[in-house]
Coordinates of C-alpha atoms and ligand atoms in Angstrom, one line a residue:
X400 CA -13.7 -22.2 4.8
X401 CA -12.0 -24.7 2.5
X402 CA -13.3 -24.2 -0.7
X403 CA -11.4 -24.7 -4.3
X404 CA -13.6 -22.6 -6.3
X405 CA -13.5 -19.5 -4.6
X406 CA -12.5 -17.3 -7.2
X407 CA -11.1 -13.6 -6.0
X408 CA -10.3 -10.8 -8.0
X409 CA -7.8 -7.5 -8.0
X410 CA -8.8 -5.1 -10.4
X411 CA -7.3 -1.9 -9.9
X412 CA -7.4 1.0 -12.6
X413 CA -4.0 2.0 -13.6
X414 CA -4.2 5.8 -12.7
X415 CA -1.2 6.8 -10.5
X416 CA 1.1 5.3 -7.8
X417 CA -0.4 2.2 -5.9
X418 CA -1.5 3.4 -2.5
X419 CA -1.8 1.5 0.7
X420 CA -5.7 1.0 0.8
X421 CA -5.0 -0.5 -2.6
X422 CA -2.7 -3.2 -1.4
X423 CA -5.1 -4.0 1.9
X424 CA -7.2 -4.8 -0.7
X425 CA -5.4 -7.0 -2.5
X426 CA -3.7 -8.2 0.4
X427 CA -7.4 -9.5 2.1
X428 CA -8.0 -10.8 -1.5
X429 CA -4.7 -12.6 -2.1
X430 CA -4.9 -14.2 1.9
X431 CA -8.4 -15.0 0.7
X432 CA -7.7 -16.5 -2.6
X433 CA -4.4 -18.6 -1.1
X434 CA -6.6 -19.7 2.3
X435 CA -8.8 -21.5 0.8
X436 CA -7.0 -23.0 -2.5
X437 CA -9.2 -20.7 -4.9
X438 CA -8.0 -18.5 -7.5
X439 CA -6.5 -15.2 -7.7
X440 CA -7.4 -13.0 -10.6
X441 CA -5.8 -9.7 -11.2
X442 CA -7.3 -7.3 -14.0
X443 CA -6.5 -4.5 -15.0
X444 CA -9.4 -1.5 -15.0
X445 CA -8.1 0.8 -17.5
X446 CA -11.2 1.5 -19.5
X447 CA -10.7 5.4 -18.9
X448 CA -7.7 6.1 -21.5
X449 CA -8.0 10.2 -20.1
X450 CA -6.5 8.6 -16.6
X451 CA -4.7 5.6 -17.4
X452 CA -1.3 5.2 -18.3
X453 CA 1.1 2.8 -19.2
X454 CA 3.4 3.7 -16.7
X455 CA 1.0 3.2 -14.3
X456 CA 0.2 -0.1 -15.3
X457 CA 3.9 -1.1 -15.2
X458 CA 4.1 0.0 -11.5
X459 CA 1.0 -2.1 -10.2
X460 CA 2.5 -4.9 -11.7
X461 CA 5.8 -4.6 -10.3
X462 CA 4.2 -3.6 -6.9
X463 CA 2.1 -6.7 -6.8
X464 CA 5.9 -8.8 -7.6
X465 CA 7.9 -6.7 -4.7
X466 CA 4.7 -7.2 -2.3
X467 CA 4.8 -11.4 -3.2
X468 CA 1.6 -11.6 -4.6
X469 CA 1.1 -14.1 -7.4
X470 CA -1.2 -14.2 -9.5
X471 CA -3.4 -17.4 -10.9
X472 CA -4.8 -15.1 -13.7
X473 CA -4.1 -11.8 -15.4
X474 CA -1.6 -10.1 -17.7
X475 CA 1.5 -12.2 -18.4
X476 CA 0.4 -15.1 -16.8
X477 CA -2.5 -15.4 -18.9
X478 CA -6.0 -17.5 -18.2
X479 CA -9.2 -19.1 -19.8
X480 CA -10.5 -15.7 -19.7
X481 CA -8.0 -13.6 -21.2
X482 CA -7.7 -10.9 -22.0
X483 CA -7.2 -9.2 -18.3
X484 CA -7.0 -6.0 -18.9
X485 CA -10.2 -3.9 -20.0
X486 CA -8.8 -1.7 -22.8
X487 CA -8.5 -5.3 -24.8
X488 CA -12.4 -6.1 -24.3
X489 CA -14.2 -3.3 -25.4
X490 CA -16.3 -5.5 -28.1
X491 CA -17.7 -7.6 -25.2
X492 CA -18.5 -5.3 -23.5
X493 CA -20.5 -3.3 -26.8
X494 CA -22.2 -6.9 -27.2
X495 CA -23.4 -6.9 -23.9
X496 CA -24.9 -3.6 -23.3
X497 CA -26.2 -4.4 -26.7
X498 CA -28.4 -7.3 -25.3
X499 CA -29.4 -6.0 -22.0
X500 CA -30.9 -3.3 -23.9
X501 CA -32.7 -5.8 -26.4
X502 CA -33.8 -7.4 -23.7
X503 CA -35.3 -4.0 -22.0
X504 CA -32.6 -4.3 -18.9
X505 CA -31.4 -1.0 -20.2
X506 CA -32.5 2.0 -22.8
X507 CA -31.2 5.0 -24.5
X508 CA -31.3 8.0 -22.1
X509 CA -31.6 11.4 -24.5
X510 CA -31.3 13.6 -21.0
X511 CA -28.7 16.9 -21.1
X512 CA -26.5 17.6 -18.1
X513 CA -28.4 20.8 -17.9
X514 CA -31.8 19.0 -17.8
X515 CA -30.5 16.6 -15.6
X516 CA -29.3 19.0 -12.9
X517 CA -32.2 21.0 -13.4
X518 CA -34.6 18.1 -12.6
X519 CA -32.7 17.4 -9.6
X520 CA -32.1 20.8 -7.9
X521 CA -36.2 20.8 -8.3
X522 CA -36.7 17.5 -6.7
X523 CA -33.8 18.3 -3.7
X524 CA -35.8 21.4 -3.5
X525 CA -39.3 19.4 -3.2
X526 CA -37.4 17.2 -0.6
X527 CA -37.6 13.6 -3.3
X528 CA -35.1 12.0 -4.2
X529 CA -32.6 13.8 -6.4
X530 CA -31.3 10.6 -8.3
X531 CA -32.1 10.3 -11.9
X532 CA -36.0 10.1 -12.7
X533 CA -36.9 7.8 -14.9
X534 CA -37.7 10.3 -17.8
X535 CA -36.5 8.5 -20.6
X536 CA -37.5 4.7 -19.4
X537 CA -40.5 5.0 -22.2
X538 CA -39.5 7.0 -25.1
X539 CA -42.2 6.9 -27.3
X540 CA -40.4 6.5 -31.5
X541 CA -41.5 10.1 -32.0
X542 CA -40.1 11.3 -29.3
X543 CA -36.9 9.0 -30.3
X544 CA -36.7 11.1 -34.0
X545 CA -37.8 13.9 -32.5
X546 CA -34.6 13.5 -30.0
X547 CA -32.3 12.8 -32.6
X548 CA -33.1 15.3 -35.2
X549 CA -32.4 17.8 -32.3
X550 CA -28.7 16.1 -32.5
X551 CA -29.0 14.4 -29.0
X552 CA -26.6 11.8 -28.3
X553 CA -27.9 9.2 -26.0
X554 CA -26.1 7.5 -23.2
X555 CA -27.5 4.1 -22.3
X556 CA -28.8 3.7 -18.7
X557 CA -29.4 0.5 -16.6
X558 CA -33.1 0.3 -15.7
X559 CA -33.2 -1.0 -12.2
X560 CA -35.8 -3.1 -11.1
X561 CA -38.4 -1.7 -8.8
X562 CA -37.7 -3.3 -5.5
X563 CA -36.2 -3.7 -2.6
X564 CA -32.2 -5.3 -2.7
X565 CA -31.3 -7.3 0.3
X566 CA -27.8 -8.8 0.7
X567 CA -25.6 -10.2 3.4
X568 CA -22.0 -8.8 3.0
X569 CA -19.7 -10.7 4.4
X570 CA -18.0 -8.2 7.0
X571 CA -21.5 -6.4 7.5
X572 CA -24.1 -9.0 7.7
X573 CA -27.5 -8.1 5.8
X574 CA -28.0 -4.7 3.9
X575 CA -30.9 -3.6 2.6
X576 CA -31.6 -0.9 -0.4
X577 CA -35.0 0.4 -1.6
X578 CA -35.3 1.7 -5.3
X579 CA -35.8 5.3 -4.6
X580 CA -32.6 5.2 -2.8
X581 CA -30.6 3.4 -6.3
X582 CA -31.8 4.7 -9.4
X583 CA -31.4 4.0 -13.2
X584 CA -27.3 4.8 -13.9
X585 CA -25.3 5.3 -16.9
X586 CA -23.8 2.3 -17.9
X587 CA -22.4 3.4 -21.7
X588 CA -21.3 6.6 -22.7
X589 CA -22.7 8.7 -25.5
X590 CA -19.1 8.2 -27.2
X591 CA -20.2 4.9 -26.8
X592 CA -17.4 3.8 -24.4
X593 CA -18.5 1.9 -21.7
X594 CA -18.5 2.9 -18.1
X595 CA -17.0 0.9 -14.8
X596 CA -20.5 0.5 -13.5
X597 CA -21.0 -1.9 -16.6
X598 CA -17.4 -3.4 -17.4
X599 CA -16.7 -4.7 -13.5
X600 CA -19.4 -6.6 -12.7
X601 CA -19.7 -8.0 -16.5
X602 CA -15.6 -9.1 -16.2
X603 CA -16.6 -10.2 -12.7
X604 CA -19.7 -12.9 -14.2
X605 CA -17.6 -14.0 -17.1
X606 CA -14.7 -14.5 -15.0
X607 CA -17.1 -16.4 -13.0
X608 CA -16.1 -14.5 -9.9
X609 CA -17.5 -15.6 -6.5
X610 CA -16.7 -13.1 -3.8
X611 CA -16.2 -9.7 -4.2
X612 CA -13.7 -8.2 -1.8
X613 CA -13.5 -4.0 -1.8
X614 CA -13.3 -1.3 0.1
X615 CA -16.4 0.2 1.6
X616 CA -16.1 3.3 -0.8
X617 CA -17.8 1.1 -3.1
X618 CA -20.2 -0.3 -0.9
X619 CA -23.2 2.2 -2.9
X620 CA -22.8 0.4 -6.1
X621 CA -23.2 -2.9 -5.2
X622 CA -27.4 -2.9 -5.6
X623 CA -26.6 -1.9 -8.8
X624 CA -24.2 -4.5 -9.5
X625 CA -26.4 -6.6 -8.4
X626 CA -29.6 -5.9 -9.8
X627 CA -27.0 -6.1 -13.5
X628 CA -25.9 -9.6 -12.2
X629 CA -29.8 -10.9 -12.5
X630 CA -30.2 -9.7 -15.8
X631 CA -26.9 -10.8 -17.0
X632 CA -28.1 -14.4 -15.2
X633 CA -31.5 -13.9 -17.2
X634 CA -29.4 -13.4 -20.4
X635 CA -27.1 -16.5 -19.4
X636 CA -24.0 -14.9 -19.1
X637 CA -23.8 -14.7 -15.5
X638 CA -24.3 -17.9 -13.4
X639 CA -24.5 -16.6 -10.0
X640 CA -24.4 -13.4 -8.0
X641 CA -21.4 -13.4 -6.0
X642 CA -20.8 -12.7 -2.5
X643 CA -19.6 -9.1 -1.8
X644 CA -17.4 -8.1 1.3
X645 CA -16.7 -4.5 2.3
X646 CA -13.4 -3.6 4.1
X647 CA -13.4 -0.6 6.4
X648 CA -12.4 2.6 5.4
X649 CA -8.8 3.1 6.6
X650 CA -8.6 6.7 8.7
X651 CA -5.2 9.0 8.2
X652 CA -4.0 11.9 10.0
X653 CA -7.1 14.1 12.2
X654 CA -9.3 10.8 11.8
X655 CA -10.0 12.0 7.8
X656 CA -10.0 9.2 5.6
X657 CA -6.9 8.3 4.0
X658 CA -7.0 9.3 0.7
X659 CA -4.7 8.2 -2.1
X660 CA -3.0 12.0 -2.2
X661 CA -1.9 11.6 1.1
X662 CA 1.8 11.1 0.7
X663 CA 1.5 8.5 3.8
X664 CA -0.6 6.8 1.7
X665 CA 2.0 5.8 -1.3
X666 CA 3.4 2.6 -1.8
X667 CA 6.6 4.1 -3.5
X668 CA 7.5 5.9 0.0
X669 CA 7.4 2.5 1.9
X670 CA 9.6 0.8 -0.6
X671 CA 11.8 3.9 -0.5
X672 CA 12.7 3.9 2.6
X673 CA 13.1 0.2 3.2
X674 CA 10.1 -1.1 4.5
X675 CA 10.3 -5.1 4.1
X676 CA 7.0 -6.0 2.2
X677 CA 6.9 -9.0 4.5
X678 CA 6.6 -6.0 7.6
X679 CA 4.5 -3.9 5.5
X680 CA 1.9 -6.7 4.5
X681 CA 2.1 -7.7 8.4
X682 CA 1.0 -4.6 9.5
X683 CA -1.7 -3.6 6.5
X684 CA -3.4 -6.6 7.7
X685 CA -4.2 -5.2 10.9
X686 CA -6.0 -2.5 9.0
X687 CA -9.8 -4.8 9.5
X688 CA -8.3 -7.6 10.5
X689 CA -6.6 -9.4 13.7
X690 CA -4.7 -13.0 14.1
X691 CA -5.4 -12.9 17.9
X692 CA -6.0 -10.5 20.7
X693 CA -2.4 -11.1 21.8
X694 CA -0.4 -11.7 18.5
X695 CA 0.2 -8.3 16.3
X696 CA 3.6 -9.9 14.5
X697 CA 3.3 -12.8 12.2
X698 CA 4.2 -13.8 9.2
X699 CA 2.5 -13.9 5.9
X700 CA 2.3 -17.7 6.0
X701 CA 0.2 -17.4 9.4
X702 CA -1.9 -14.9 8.4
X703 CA -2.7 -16.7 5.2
X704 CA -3.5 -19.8 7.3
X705 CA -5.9 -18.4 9.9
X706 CA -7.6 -15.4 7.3
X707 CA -11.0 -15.8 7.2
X708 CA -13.0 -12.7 5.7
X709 CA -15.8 -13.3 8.3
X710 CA -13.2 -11.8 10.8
X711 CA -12.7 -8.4 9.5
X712 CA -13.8 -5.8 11.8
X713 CA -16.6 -3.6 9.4
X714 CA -15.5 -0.6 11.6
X715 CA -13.0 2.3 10.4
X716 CA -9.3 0.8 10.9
X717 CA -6.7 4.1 11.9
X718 CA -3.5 4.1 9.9
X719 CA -0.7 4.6 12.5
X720 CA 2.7 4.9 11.1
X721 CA 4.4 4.5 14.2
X722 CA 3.5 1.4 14.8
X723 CA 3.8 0.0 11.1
X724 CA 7.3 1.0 11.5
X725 CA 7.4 -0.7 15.1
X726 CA 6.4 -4.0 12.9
X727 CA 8.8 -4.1 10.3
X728 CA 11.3 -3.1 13.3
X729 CA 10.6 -6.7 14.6
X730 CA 10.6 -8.4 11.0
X731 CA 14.1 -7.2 10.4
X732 CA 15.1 -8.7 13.5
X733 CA 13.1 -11.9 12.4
X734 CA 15.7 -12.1 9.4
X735 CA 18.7 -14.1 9.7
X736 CA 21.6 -11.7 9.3
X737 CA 22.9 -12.9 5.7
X738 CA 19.6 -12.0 4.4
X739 CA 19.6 -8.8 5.9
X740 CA 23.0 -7.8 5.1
X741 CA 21.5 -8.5 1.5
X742 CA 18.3 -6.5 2.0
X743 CA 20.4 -3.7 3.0
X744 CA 22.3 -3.6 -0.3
X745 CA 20.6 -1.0 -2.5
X746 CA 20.9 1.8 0.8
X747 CA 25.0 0.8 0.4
X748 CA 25.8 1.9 -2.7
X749 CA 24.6 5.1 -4.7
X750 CA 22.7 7.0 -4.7
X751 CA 21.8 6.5 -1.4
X752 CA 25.3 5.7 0.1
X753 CA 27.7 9.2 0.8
X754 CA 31.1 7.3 0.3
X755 CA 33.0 6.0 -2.5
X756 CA 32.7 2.4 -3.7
X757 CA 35.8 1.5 -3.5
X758 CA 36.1 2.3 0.8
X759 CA 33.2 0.1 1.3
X760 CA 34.6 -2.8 3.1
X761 CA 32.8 -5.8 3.5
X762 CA 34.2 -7.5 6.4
X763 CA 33.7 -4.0 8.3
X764 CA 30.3 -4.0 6.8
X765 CA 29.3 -8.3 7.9
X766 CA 31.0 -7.1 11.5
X767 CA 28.8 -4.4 12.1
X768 CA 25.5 -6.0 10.9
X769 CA 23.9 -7.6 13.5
X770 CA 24.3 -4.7 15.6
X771 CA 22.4 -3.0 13.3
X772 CA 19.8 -5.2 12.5
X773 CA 18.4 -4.9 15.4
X774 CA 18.0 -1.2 15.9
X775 CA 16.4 -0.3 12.4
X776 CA 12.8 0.6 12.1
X777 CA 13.5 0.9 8.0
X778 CA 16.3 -0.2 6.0
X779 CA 17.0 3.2 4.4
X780 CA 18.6 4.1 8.0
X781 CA 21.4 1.5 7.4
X782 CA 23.3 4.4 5.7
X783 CA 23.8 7.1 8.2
X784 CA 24.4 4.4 10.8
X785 CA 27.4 2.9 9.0
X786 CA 28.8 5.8 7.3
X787 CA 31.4 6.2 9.5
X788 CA 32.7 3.3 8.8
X789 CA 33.4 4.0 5.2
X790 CA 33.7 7.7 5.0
X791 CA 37.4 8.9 5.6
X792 CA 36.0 11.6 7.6
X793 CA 32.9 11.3 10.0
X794 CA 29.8 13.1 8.4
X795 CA 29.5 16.8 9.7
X796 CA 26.2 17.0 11.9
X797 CA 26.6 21.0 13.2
X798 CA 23.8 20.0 16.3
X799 CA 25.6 16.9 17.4
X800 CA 28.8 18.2 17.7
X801 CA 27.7 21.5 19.7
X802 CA 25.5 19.5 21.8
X803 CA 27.8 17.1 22.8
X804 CA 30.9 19.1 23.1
X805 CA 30.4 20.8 26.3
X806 CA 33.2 22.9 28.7
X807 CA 35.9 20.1 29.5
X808 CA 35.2 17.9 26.5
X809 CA 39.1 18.3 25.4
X810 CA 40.3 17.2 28.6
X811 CA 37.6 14.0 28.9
X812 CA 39.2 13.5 25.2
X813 CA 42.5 13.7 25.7
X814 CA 42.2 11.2 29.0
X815 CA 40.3 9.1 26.6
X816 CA 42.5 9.0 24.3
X817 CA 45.5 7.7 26.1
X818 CA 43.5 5.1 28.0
X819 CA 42.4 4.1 24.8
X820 CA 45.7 3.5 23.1
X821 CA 46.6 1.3 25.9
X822 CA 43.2 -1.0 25.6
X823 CA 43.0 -4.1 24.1
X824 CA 41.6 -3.7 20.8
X825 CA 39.9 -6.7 20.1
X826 CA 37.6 -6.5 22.7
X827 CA 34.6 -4.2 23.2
X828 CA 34.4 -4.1 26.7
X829 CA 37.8 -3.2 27.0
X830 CA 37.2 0.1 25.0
X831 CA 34.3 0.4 27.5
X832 CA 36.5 0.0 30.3
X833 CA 39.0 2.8 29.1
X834 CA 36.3 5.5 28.1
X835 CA 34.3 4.7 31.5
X836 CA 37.9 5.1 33.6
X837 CA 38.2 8.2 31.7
X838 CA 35.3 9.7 32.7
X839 CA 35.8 8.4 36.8
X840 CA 38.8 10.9 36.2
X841 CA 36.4 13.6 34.9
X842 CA 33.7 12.5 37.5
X843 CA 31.7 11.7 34.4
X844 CA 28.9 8.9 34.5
X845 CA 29.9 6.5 31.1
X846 CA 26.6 8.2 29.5
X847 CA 28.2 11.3 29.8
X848 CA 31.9 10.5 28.7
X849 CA 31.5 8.5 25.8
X850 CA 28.6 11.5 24.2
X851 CA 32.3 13.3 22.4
X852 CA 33.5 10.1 21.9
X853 CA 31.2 9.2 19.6
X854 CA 30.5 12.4 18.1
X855 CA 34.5 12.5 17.6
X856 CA 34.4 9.0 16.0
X857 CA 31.3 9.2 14.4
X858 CA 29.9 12.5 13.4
X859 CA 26.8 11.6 15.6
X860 CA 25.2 11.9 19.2
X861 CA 23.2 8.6 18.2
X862 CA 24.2 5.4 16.5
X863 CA 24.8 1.7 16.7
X864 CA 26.2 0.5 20.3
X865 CA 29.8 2.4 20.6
X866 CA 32.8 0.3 21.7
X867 CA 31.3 -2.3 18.8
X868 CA 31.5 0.7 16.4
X869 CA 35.1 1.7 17.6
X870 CA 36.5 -2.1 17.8
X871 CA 34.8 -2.6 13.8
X872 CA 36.4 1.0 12.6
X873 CA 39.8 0.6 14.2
X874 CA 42.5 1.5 16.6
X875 CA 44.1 4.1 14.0
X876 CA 41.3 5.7 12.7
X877 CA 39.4 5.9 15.8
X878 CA 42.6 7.8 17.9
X879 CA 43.1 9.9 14.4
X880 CA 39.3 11.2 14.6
X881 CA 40.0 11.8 18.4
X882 CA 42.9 14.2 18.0
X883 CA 41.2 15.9 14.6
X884 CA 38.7 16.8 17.3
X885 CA 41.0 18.2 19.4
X886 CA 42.4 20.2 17.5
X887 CA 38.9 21.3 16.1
X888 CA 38.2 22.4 19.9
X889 CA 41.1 24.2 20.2
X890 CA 41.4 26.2 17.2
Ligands
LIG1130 N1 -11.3 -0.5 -10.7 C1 -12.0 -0.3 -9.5 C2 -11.2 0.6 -8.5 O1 -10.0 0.6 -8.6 C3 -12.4 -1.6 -8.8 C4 -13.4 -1.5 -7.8 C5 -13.9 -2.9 -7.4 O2 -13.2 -3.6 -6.7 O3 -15.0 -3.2 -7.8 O4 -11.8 1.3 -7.7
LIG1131 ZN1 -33.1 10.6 -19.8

């Protein structure tokens, strides 16, 4: 589909941490927007002041910038239709459920929660339809004072039309809705403030958008959006019903739907531990949505080129976090190592970093890079596998150092020692040769000799490759940890 006046939207409410299922979305809209040369809006839902907050505003914008989506329209950047964000709006939105109910699209419902719920516990009892009835769709003007003088405060409801909604979403082909099944709904508050189920799909006509993207979640109040579209079109403020697209639900843990509280589910916690967004985004997109049968690692710029929203898969996509982390493995190795030594920055230095500032060395630090670079599922492991290098003592890990310090670990260490002292020192393999001849003299496999060794060295029974580690930290250092070892063993 090439098409420059596709027109997407983002419009998440600002009401707590981003979560993954909230950057899917954006992510299918964005590759959407970007595919075919359209336009990406992002609006901002906070029309709830109970829920919203500012802070939370802040983070979805800076989420959105960390993640690499820009945006056409929306806050900073501006647009033809500013303002983007709901809270600035509120008089449209007045003026508007103002006319539809002039124009009989929508009418003052006088209904109590009490009545309400007692009128549908009778009807789920008589085995109808529990939604809302239809009671006040003709309120006679007595009725009206009558009403009033009681002190009732009226919401305003949407009067759906009486008949049978047919779409074709675009991941689910053609859906079908009969009216008992999507009754009359609150559109306007009796506080007068006006509800999602009117401020979306209003910002969506004006904003002239003309596919709806969203997760299936919100799949029930598309006939409604819908049947408000055609009377905003009857009005002349909409111009066309857009196309609507439902992603699949994305499953969690126990094959429950993921929900936002799940802390798997936050964006913060990817960022945290240094996921690369360009990983993150990589695997998301597999959440409904495949470049080929064969190819699961690809950049944005290919997925943007072959997205088509006809592809998603409508069934339920399973969030595996083993394999997101096996992705953004392979994108780290994807980066060239200058860029990853500068990815790897913040996990250097406090608060994440154990030693002082001033014994990180660099050319220690660009020596041992590439070794790690390809070993790291997340950035935030950079730390423990280099501290050693900067630390004046190796990190204390109790379970490494009594499961690798077995009977005879002094005498494979001493013989280690000295064969060390005589290897040459600038290469690897010649470290590799002295620790493997010192365990032939053990009859130790080189598995087996070099386990103290590195727990000596480095604190740890796993790291980065070994003889590279002991070349990059240093003949000195390296023989010093030995012996404090030693003597650790024999005291
Ligand atoms: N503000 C709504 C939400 O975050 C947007 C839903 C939609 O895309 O229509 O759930
Ligand atoms: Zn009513």
């Amino acid at each position: 589909m090439a098409n420059g006046s596709v027109r997407v939207r983002f419009c998440p409410s600002p009401t707590g941490n981003p979560h993954v299922g909230l950057v899917r979305t954006a992510l299918f809209n964005w590759a959407f927007a970007r595919h075919t040369g359209g336009t990406f809006v992002f609006r901002i839902e906070d029309t709830d002041a109970a829920r919203d907050s500012e802070e939370s505003y802040e983070q979805l914008l800076d989420s959105l910038r960390w993640l690499g989506f820009t945006w056409d329209e929306g806050p900073e950047v501006g647009g033809p239709h500013a303002p983007y964000r709901q809270s600035e709006r509120m008089d449209t939105y007045k003026e508007i459920a103002r006319k539809l109910q002039d124009a009989g699209h929508a009418y003052h419902c006088y209904c109590t929660a009490s009545e309400l719920e007692e009128r549908r516990d009778a009807a789920r009892a008589a085995g109808r339809p529990s939604g809302y009835d239809g009671k006040c769709r003709e309120v006679t003007s007595e009725q009206k004072a009558q009403y009033e003088a009681e002190g009732r405060e009226p919401i305003v409801r949407f009067r759906m039309p009486d008949e049978t909604i047919t779409f074709t979403d675009l991941v689910r082909g053609d859906l079908t809705f009969t009216p008992e099944n999507v009754p009359d709904y609150g559109i306007v508050r009796a506080n007068g403030a006006p509800l999602y189920t009117l401020v979306n799909p209003v910002d969506d006509a004006l904003m002239e958008i003309t596919h709806v993207l969203r997760g299936e979640d919100l799949l029930s109040s598309t006939p409604r959006q819908i049947a408000l579209y055609k009377a905003l079109m009857e009005l002349g403020i909409a111009k066309a019903v857009p196309q609507f697209g439902h992603l699949p639900y994305v499953m969690g843990e126990g094959n429950k739907k993921l929900s936002k509280r799940d802390p798997e589910s936050s964006l913060n916690l990817y960022r945290e531990r240094g996921f690369l967004p360009e990983g993150l985004l990589n695997y998301l997109s597999l959440l409904g949505w495949s470049l080929s049968a064969d190819k699961d690692i690809f950049t944005i710029e290919e997925m943007v080129a072959a997205f088509d929203v006809a592809d998603v898969n409508p069934n339920p996509a399973r969030f595996d976090l083993k394999k997101a982390e096996a992705i953004n493995a392979d994108h780290i190795r994807m980066l060239d190592v200058k860029e990853f030594t500068e990815r790897c920055a913040p996990w250097l230095k406090a608060p994440f970093a154990p030693w002082a500032p001033e014994d990180f060395d660099t050319a220690k630090w660009e020596a041992i890079a590439p070794h790690a670079q390809t070993r790291l599922k997340v950035l935030s492991e950079i730390t423990e596998n280099v501290d050693f290098l900067f630390l004046p003592e190796p990190a204390e890990d109790e379970a490494s150092w009594t499961k690798a310090m077995k009977e005879g670990s002094d005498a494979l260490l001493r013989t280690a020692k000295e064969k060390l002292e005589s290897a040459d020192w600038t290469s690897a393999e010649s470290l590799k040769e002295a620790v493997l001849a010192a365990g032939e003299a053990h009859g130790l496999k080189l598995g087996k000799a070099q386990a103290p060794v590195r727990v000596a060295v480095t604190g740890r029974t796993v790291g980065l490759p070994l003889f590279e580690s002991l070349e990059i930290l240093g003949k000195e250092k390296t023989l010093a940890r030995i012996d404090a070892a030693l003597a650790r063993l024999s005291a």
